[in-house]
């Protein structure tokens, strides 16, 4: 990448030199280009490099690529191994990022309502239990200052590999961490935090999952229509070719 940038800069410099020898407005234009373009290329290079180093969390829901799907499957298998649940196949999964503490812009409508009620409960302690109120406010202040953890809720369903009996859906929480390898690179690690109550988590996840499922269904339908049109166009061409030969 660095060599590529150097080659482009060298080419622009040579072009500007030739234009300067000829004089005129072309010289001014190329002089501006030789200043601006390398800056833009360097910015693009830095942004791409940073994205590669930092990575992203597991993709949510149905919009996972093959790499994301493998990562989710591996994480679920890791969890099953930890709880010593053997001989199971993963038949369904859904991943959603947990909102950061006190960041209402990331919360669902239900979470915002529950958060509001929790804050009102804490405020009421100011008169009923000042010491408890002070402790709660210190906790909130500490949480707001701390760097938020990247937490995900993983919903999944398994079945017995031999009998094919399907288990009740389950859930657990995991954290994605970036572990520094060297000054320039980080490695993603996923730690299992704790098992969760599936029904309790689905109270706030359902609205997200339903919306995601609808979008995924529309995408599948659009793909199906495109495939059907492609088949029809191909058949029309074949029919036309046959008519011309007859």
mmCIF file of C-alpha atoms in Angstrom:
data_model
loop_
_atom_site.group_PDB
_atom_site.id
_atom_site.type_symbol
_atom_site.label_atom_id
_atom_site.label_comp_id
_atom_site.label_asym_id
_atom_site.label_seq_id
_atom_site.Cartn_x
_atom_site.Cartn_y
_atom_site.Cartn_z
ATOM 1 C CA UNK A 1 0.000 0.000 0.000
ATOM 2 C CA UNK A 2 2.809 2.411 0.917
ATOM 3 C CA UNK A 3 4.582 1.640 -2.377
ATOM 4 C CA UNK A 4 1.344 2.295 -4.246
ATOM 5 C CA UNK A 5 0.999 5.711 -2.625
ATOM 6 C CA UNK A 6 4.610 6.515 -3.434
ATOM 7 C CA UNK A 7 4.139 5.528 -7.094
ATOM 8 C CA UNK A 8 1.057 7.743 -7.437
ATOM 9 C CA UNK A 9 2.797 10.683 -5.774
ATOM 10 C CA UNK A 10 5.802 10.244 -8.052
ATOM 11 C CA UNK A 11 3.567 10.146 -11.151
ATOM 12 C CA UNK A 12 1.724 13.285 -10.071
ATOM 13 C CA UNK A 13 4.997 15.061 -9.355
ATOM 14 C CA UNK A 14 6.328 14.199 -12.813
ATOM 15 C CA UNK A 15 3.084 15.382 -14.427
ATOM 16 C CA UNK A 16 3.242 18.656 -12.526
ATOM 17 C CA UNK A 17 6.866 19.158 -13.539
ATOM 18 C CA UNK A 18 6.021 18.634 -17.220
ATOM 19 C CA UNK A 19 3.043 20.968 -16.968
ATOM 20 C CA UNK A 20 5.146 23.619 -15.255
ATOM 21 C CA UNK A 21 7.599 23.488 -18.135
ATOM 22 C CA UNK A 22 4.724 24.158 -20.551
ATOM 23 C CA UNK A 23 3.183 26.857 -18.318
ATOM 24 C CA UNK A 24 -0.469 27.943 -18.270
ATOM 25 C CA UNK A 25 -3.479 27.007 -16.164
ATOM 26 C CA UNK A 26 -2.702 23.269 -16.426
ATOM 27 C CA UNK A 27 0.323 23.859 -14.221
ATOM 28 C CA UNK A 28 -1.781 25.436 -11.470
ATOM 29 C CA UNK A 29 -4.374 22.657 -11.670
ATOM 30 C CA UNK A 30 -1.823 19.856 -11.410
ATOM 31 C CA UNK A 31 -0.047 21.635 -8.574
ATOM 32 C CA UNK A 32 -3.296 21.558 -6.610
ATOM 33 C CA UNK A 33 -3.789 17.871 -7.471
ATOM 34 C CA UNK A 34 -0.311 16.924 -6.300
ATOM 35 C CA UNK A 35 -1.100 18.460 -2.921
ATOM 36 C CA UNK A 36 -4.656 17.185 -2.413
ATOM 37 C CA UNK A 37 -4.658 13.632 -3.844
ATOM 38 C CA UNK A 38 -1.816 12.195 -1.697
ATOM 39 C CA UNK A 39 -3.542 13.590 1.417
ATOM 40 C CA UNK A 40 -6.817 11.873 0.468
ATOM 41 C CA UNK A 41 -5.040 8.585 -0.260
ATOM 42 C CA UNK A 42 -3.215 8.687 3.066
ATOM 43 C CA UNK A 43 -6.475 9.303 4.951
ATOM 44 C CA UNK A 44 -8.136 6.356 3.172
ATOM 45 C CA UNK A 45 -5.140 4.152 3.971
ATOM 46 C CA UNK A 46 -5.208 5.080 7.684
ATOM 47 C CA UNK A 47 -8.973 4.500 8.003
ATOM 48 C CA UNK A 48 -8.793 1.079 6.321
ATOM 49 C CA UNK A 49 -5.820 0.035 8.413
ATOM 50 C CA UNK A 50 -7.557 1.053 11.637
ATOM 51 C CA UNK A 51 -10.657 -0.936 10.676
ATOM 52 C CA UNK A 52 -8.532 -4.031 10.062
ATOM 53 C CA UNK A 53 -6.809 -3.622 13.429
ATOM 54 C CA UNK A 54 -9.931 -2.985 15.486
ATOM 55 C CA UNK A 55 -12.364 -5.339 13.757
ATOM 56 C CA UNK A 56 -16.094 -5.433 14.537
ATOM 57 C CA UNK A 57 -18.307 -7.385 16.852
ATOM 58 C CA UNK A 58 -20.314 -10.414 15.765
ATOM 59 C CA UNK A 59 -22.953 -9.447 13.214
ATOM 60 C CA UNK A 60 -26.527 -9.282 14.418
ATOM 61 C CA UNK A 61 -29.254 -11.664 13.357
ATOM 62 C CA UNK A 62 -29.746 -12.891 9.820
ATOM 63 C CA UNK A 63 -27.316 -10.531 8.102
ATOM 64 C CA UNK A 64 -24.253 -12.593 8.941
ATOM 65 C CA UNK A 65 -21.629 -13.567 6.416
ATOM 66 C CA UNK A 66 -19.915 -16.955 6.486
ATOM 67 C CA UNK A 67 -17.120 -15.761 8.789
ATOM 68 C CA UNK A 68 -19.610 -14.281 11.281
ATOM 69 C CA UNK A 69 -21.734 -17.440 11.217
ATOM 70 C CA UNK A 70 -18.684 -19.603 11.944
ATOM 71 C CA UNK A 71 -17.708 -17.300 14.817
ATOM 72 C CA UNK A 72 -21.171 -17.494 16.385
ATOM 73 C CA UNK A 73 -21.246 -21.292 15.956
ATOM 74 C CA UNK A 74 -17.796 -21.594 17.564
ATOM 75 C CA UNK A 75 -18.846 -19.380 20.483
ATOM 76 C CA UNK A 76 -21.994 -21.442 21.105
ATOM 77 C CA UNK A 77 -19.963 -24.662 20.977
ATOM 78 C CA UNK A 78 -17.547 -23.122 23.490
ATOM 79 C CA UNK A 79 -20.460 -22.356 25.805
ATOM 80 C CA UNK A 80 -21.878 -25.890 25.453
ATOM 81 C CA UNK A 81 -18.444 -27.288 26.284
ATOM 82 C CA UNK A 82 -18.224 -25.109 29.404
ATOM 83 C CA UNK A 83 -21.573 -26.358 30.713
ATOM 84 C CA UNK A 84 -20.723 -29.939 29.671
ATOM 85 C CA UNK A 85 -23.666 -30.295 27.294
ATOM 86 C CA UNK A 86 -22.435 -32.869 24.774
ATOM 87 C CA UNK A 87 -23.829 -34.382 21.583
ATOM 88 C CA UNK A 88 -25.789 -31.307 20.506
ATOM 89 C CA UNK A 89 -26.260 -29.651 17.112
ATOM 90 C CA UNK A 90 -26.861 -25.908 16.797
ATOM 91 C CA UNK A 91 -29.938 -25.440 14.595
ATOM 92 C CA UNK A 92 -30.704 -21.759 15.152
ATOM 93 C CA UNK A 93 -28.987 -18.658 16.531
ATOM 94 C CA UNK A 94 -29.434 -14.920 16.851
ATOM 95 C CA UNK A 95 -26.969 -12.354 18.199
ATOM 96 C CA UNK A 96 -27.706 -8.836 19.399
ATOM 97 C CA UNK A 97 -25.458 -6.233 20.987
ATOM 98 C CA UNK A 98 -26.418 -5.140 24.478
ATOM 99 C CA UNK A 99 -26.881 -1.357 24.844
ATOM 100 C CA UNK A 100 -24.218 0.553 26.749
ATOM 101 C CA UNK A 101 -25.215 1.468 30.327
ATOM 102 C CA UNK A 102 -27.145 4.765 30.502
ATOM 103 C CA UNK A 103 -27.037 5.258 26.710
ATOM 104 C CA UNK A 104 -30.758 5.567 26.020
ATOM 105 C CA UNK A 105 -30.186 6.165 22.297
ATOM 106 C CA UNK A 106 -29.218 2.475 21.997
ATOM 107 C CA UNK A 107 -32.164 1.170 24.011
ATOM 108 C CA UNK A 108 -35.459 -0.229 22.831
ATOM 109 C CA UNK A 109 -38.725 1.376 23.928
ATOM 110 C CA UNK A 110 -39.119 -1.194 26.717
ATOM 111 C CA UNK A 111 -35.560 -0.666 27.955
ATOM 112 C CA UNK A 112 -36.015 3.112 27.990
ATOM 113 C CA UNK A 113 -39.155 2.738 30.096
ATOM 114 C CA UNK A 114 -37.469 0.372 32.547
ATOM 115 C CA UNK A 115 -34.412 2.644 32.722
ATOM 116 C CA UNK A 116 -36.638 5.651 33.482
ATOM 117 C CA UNK A 117 -38.383 3.719 36.258
ATOM 118 C CA UNK A 118 -35.020 2.665 37.717
ATOM 119 C CA UNK A 119 -33.755 6.271 37.783
ATOM 120 C CA UNK A 120 -36.984 7.410 39.460
ATOM 121 C CA UNK A 121 -36.566 4.663 42.069
ATOM 122 C CA UNK A 122 -33.022 5.849 42.782
ATOM 123 C CA UNK A 123 -34.127 9.491 43.049
ATOM 124 C CA UNK A 124 -36.762 8.477 45.595
ATOM 125 C CA UNK A 125 -33.970 7.148 47.836
ATOM 126 C CA UNK A 126 -32.725 10.708 48.324
ATOM 127 C CA UNK A 127 -35.365 11.237 51.008
ATOM 128 C CA UNK A 128 -36.031 7.676 52.182
ATOM 129 C CA UNK A 129 -32.442 6.374 52.319
ATOM 130 C CA UNK A 130 -29.754 9.042 51.698
ATOM 131 C CA UNK A 131 -26.852 6.602 52.101
ATOM 132 C CA UNK A 132 -28.277 4.189 49.517
ATOM 133 C CA UNK A 133 -28.965 7.148 47.210
ATOM 134 C CA UNK A 134 -25.348 8.280 47.511
ATOM 135 C CA UNK A 135 -24.047 4.789 46.702
ATOM 136 C CA UNK A 136 -26.330 4.465 43.676
ATOM 137 C CA UNK A 137 -25.279 7.865 42.319
ATOM 138 C CA UNK A 138 -21.601 6.968 42.758
ATOM 139 C CA UNK A 139 -22.223 3.712 40.879
ATOM 140 C CA UNK A 140 -23.932 5.527 38.001
ATOM 141 C CA UNK A 141 -21.160 8.125 37.848
ATOM 142 C CA UNK A 142 -18.527 5.373 37.744
ATOM 143 C CA UNK A 143 -20.385 3.471 35.003
ATOM 144 C CA UNK A 144 -20.718 6.593 32.863
ATOM 145 C CA UNK A 145 -16.996 7.333 33.123
ATOM 146 C CA UNK A 146 -15.854 3.771 32.432
ATOM 147 C CA UNK A 147 -15.160 2.532 28.927
ATOM 148 C CA UNK A 148 -18.258 0.490 27.993
ATOM 149 C CA UNK A 149 -17.800 -3.223 27.477
ATOM 150 C CA UNK A 150 -18.764 -4.740 24.132
ATOM 151 C CA UNK A 151 -21.392 -7.197 25.321
ATOM 152 C CA UNK A 152 -23.580 -9.452 23.177
ATOM 153 C CA UNK A 153 -26.585 -11.629 23.931
ATOM 154 C CA UNK A 154 -26.527 -14.926 22.039
ATOM 155 C CA UNK A 155 -29.846 -16.724 21.576
ATOM 156 C CA UNK A 156 -29.659 -20.270 20.257
ATOM 157 C CA UNK A 157 -31.480 -23.566 19.896
ATOM 158 C CA UNK A 158 -29.940 -27.040 19.862
ATOM 159 C CA UNK A 159 -31.073 -30.590 19.244
ATOM 160 C CA UNK A 160 -29.739 -34.012 20.111
ATOM 161 C CA UNK A 161 -27.485 -35.151 17.265
ATOM 162 C CA UNK A 162 -28.771 -38.749 17.486
ATOM 163 C CA UNK A 163 -32.434 -38.500 18.464
ATOM 164 C CA UNK A 164 -33.047 -35.095 16.774
ATOM 165 C CA UNK A 165 -35.049 -33.997 19.831
ATOM 166 C CA UNK A 166 -35.061 -30.186 19.926
ATOM 167 C CA UNK A 167 -34.143 -28.443 23.193
ATOM 168 C CA UNK A 168 -35.746 -25.330 24.636
ATOM 169 C CA UNK A 169 -34.109 -22.144 23.289
ATOM 170 C CA UNK A 170 -31.336 -20.766 25.483
ATOM 171 C CA UNK A 171 -29.291 -17.605 25.906
ATOM 172 C CA UNK A 172 -25.950 -16.455 27.254
ATOM 173 C CA UNK A 173 -23.911 -13.277 27.392
ATOM 174 C CA UNK A 174 -20.440 -12.869 25.919
ATOM 175 C CA UNK A 175 -17.904 -10.068 25.673
ATOM 176 C CA UNK A 176 -15.757 -9.211 22.669
ATOM 177 C CA UNK A 177 -12.291 -7.992 23.636
ATOM 178 C CA UNK A 178 -9.436 -6.681 21.536
ATOM 179 C CA UNK A 179 -6.145 -8.079 22.816
ATOM 180 C CA UNK A 180 -3.059 -6.216 21.649
ATOM 181 C CA UNK A 181 -0.620 -8.392 19.690
ATOM 182 C CA UNK A 182 1.867 -5.629 18.984
ATOM 183 C CA UNK A 183 1.877 -1.867 18.451
ATOM 184 C CA UNK A 184 -0.053 -2.151 15.199
ATOM 185 C CA UNK A 185 -2.326 -5.182 15.534
ATOM 186 C CA UNK A 186 -5.065 -6.465 17.825
ATOM 187 C CA UNK A 187 -6.593 -9.922 18.192
ATOM 188 C CA UNK A 188 -10.295 -10.498 18.839
ATOM 189 C CA UNK A 189 -11.210 -12.670 21.797
ATOM 190 C CA UNK A 190 -14.710 -13.698 22.877
ATOM 191 C CA UNK A 191 -15.277 -14.523 26.548
ATOM 192 C CA UNK A 192 -18.391 -16.276 27.820
ATOM 193 C CA UNK A 193 -19.788 -14.186 30.687
ATOM 194 C CA UNK A 194 -22.871 -15.975 32.030
ATOM 195 C CA UNK A 195 -26.039 -17.895 31.104
ATOM 196 C CA UNK A 196 -29.161 -15.766 30.728
ATOM 197 C CA UNK A 197 -32.902 -16.204 31.091
ATOM 198 C CA UNK A 198 -34.078 -16.590 27.480
ATOM 199 C CA UNK A 199 -37.619 -15.306 28.077
ATOM 200 C CA UNK A 200 -36.396 -12.295 30.049
ATOM 201 C CA UNK A 201 -33.953 -11.258 27.311
ATOM 202 C CA UNK A 202 -36.527 -11.820 24.566
ATOM 203 C CA UNK A 203 -38.713 -9.145 26.159
ATOM 204 C CA UNK A 204 -36.442 -6.440 24.699
ATOM 205 C CA UNK A 205 -34.857 -8.406 21.848
ATOM 206 C CA UNK A 206 -38.131 -9.472 20.189
ATOM 207 C CA UNK A 207 -38.800 -6.087 18.579
ATOM 208 C CA UNK A 208 -35.271 -6.066 17.106
ATOM 209 C CA UNK A 209 -35.464 -9.672 15.946
ATOM 210 C CA UNK A 210 -38.903 -9.239 14.361
ATOM 211 C CA UNK A 211 -37.693 -6.228 12.386
ATOM 212 C CA UNK A 212 -34.567 -8.093 11.316
ATOM 213 C CA UNK A 213 -36.571 -11.188 10.325
ATOM 214 C CA UNK A 214 -38.911 -9.064 8.202
ATOM 215 C CA UNK A 215 -35.988 -7.409 6.427
ATOM 216 C CA UNK A 216 -34.396 -10.813 5.838
ATOM 217 C CA UNK A 217 -37.661 -12.228 4.449
ATOM 218 C CA UNK A 218 -37.944 -9.280 2.046
ATOM 219 C CA UNK A 219 -34.364 -9.840 0.933
ATOM 220 C CA UNK A 220 -35.036 -13.527 0.277
ATOM 221 C CA UNK A 221 -38.183 -12.640 -1.674
ATOM 222 C CA UNK A 222 -36.297 -10.050 -3.753
ATOM 223 C CA UNK A 223 -33.522 -12.571 -4.455
ATOM 224 C CA UNK A 224 -36.120 -15.156 -5.480
ATOM 225 C CA UNK A 225 -37.746 -12.691 -7.905
ATOM 226 C CA UNK A 226 -34.383 -11.769 -9.423
ATOM 227 C CA UNK A 227 -33.541 -15.430 -9.929
ATOM 228 C CA UNK A 228 -36.937 -16.071 -11.524
ATOM 229 C CA UNK A 229 -36.502 -13.116 -13.894
ATOM 230 C CA UNK A 230 -33.030 -14.351 -14.820
ATOM 231 C CA UNK A 231 -34.484 -17.787 -15.643
ATOM 232 C CA UNK A 232 -37.254 -16.196 -17.713
ATOM 233 C CA UNK A 233 -34.765 -14.036 -19.651
ATOM 234 C CA UNK A 234 -32.588 -17.051 -20.330
ATOM 235 C CA UNK A 235 -35.587 -19.065 -21.505
ATOM 236 C CA UNK A 236 -36.713 -16.180 -23.742
ATOM 237 C CA UNK A 237 -33.276 -16.082 -25.379
ATOM 238 C CA UNK A 238 -33.371 -19.837 -25.955
ATOM 239 C CA UNK A 239 -36.844 -19.602 -27.483
ATOM 240 C CA UNK A 240 -35.719 -16.754 -29.744
ATOM 241 C CA UNK A 241 -32.666 -18.709 -30.872
ATOM 242 C CA UNK A 242 -34.817 -21.767 -31.633
ATOM 243 C CA UNK A 243 -37.305 -19.671 -33.632
ATOM 244 C CA UNK A 244 -34.488 -18.193 -35.717
ATOM 245 C CA UNK A 245 -33.106 -21.634 -36.587
ATOM 246 C CA UNK A 246 -36.551 -22.986 -37.594
#
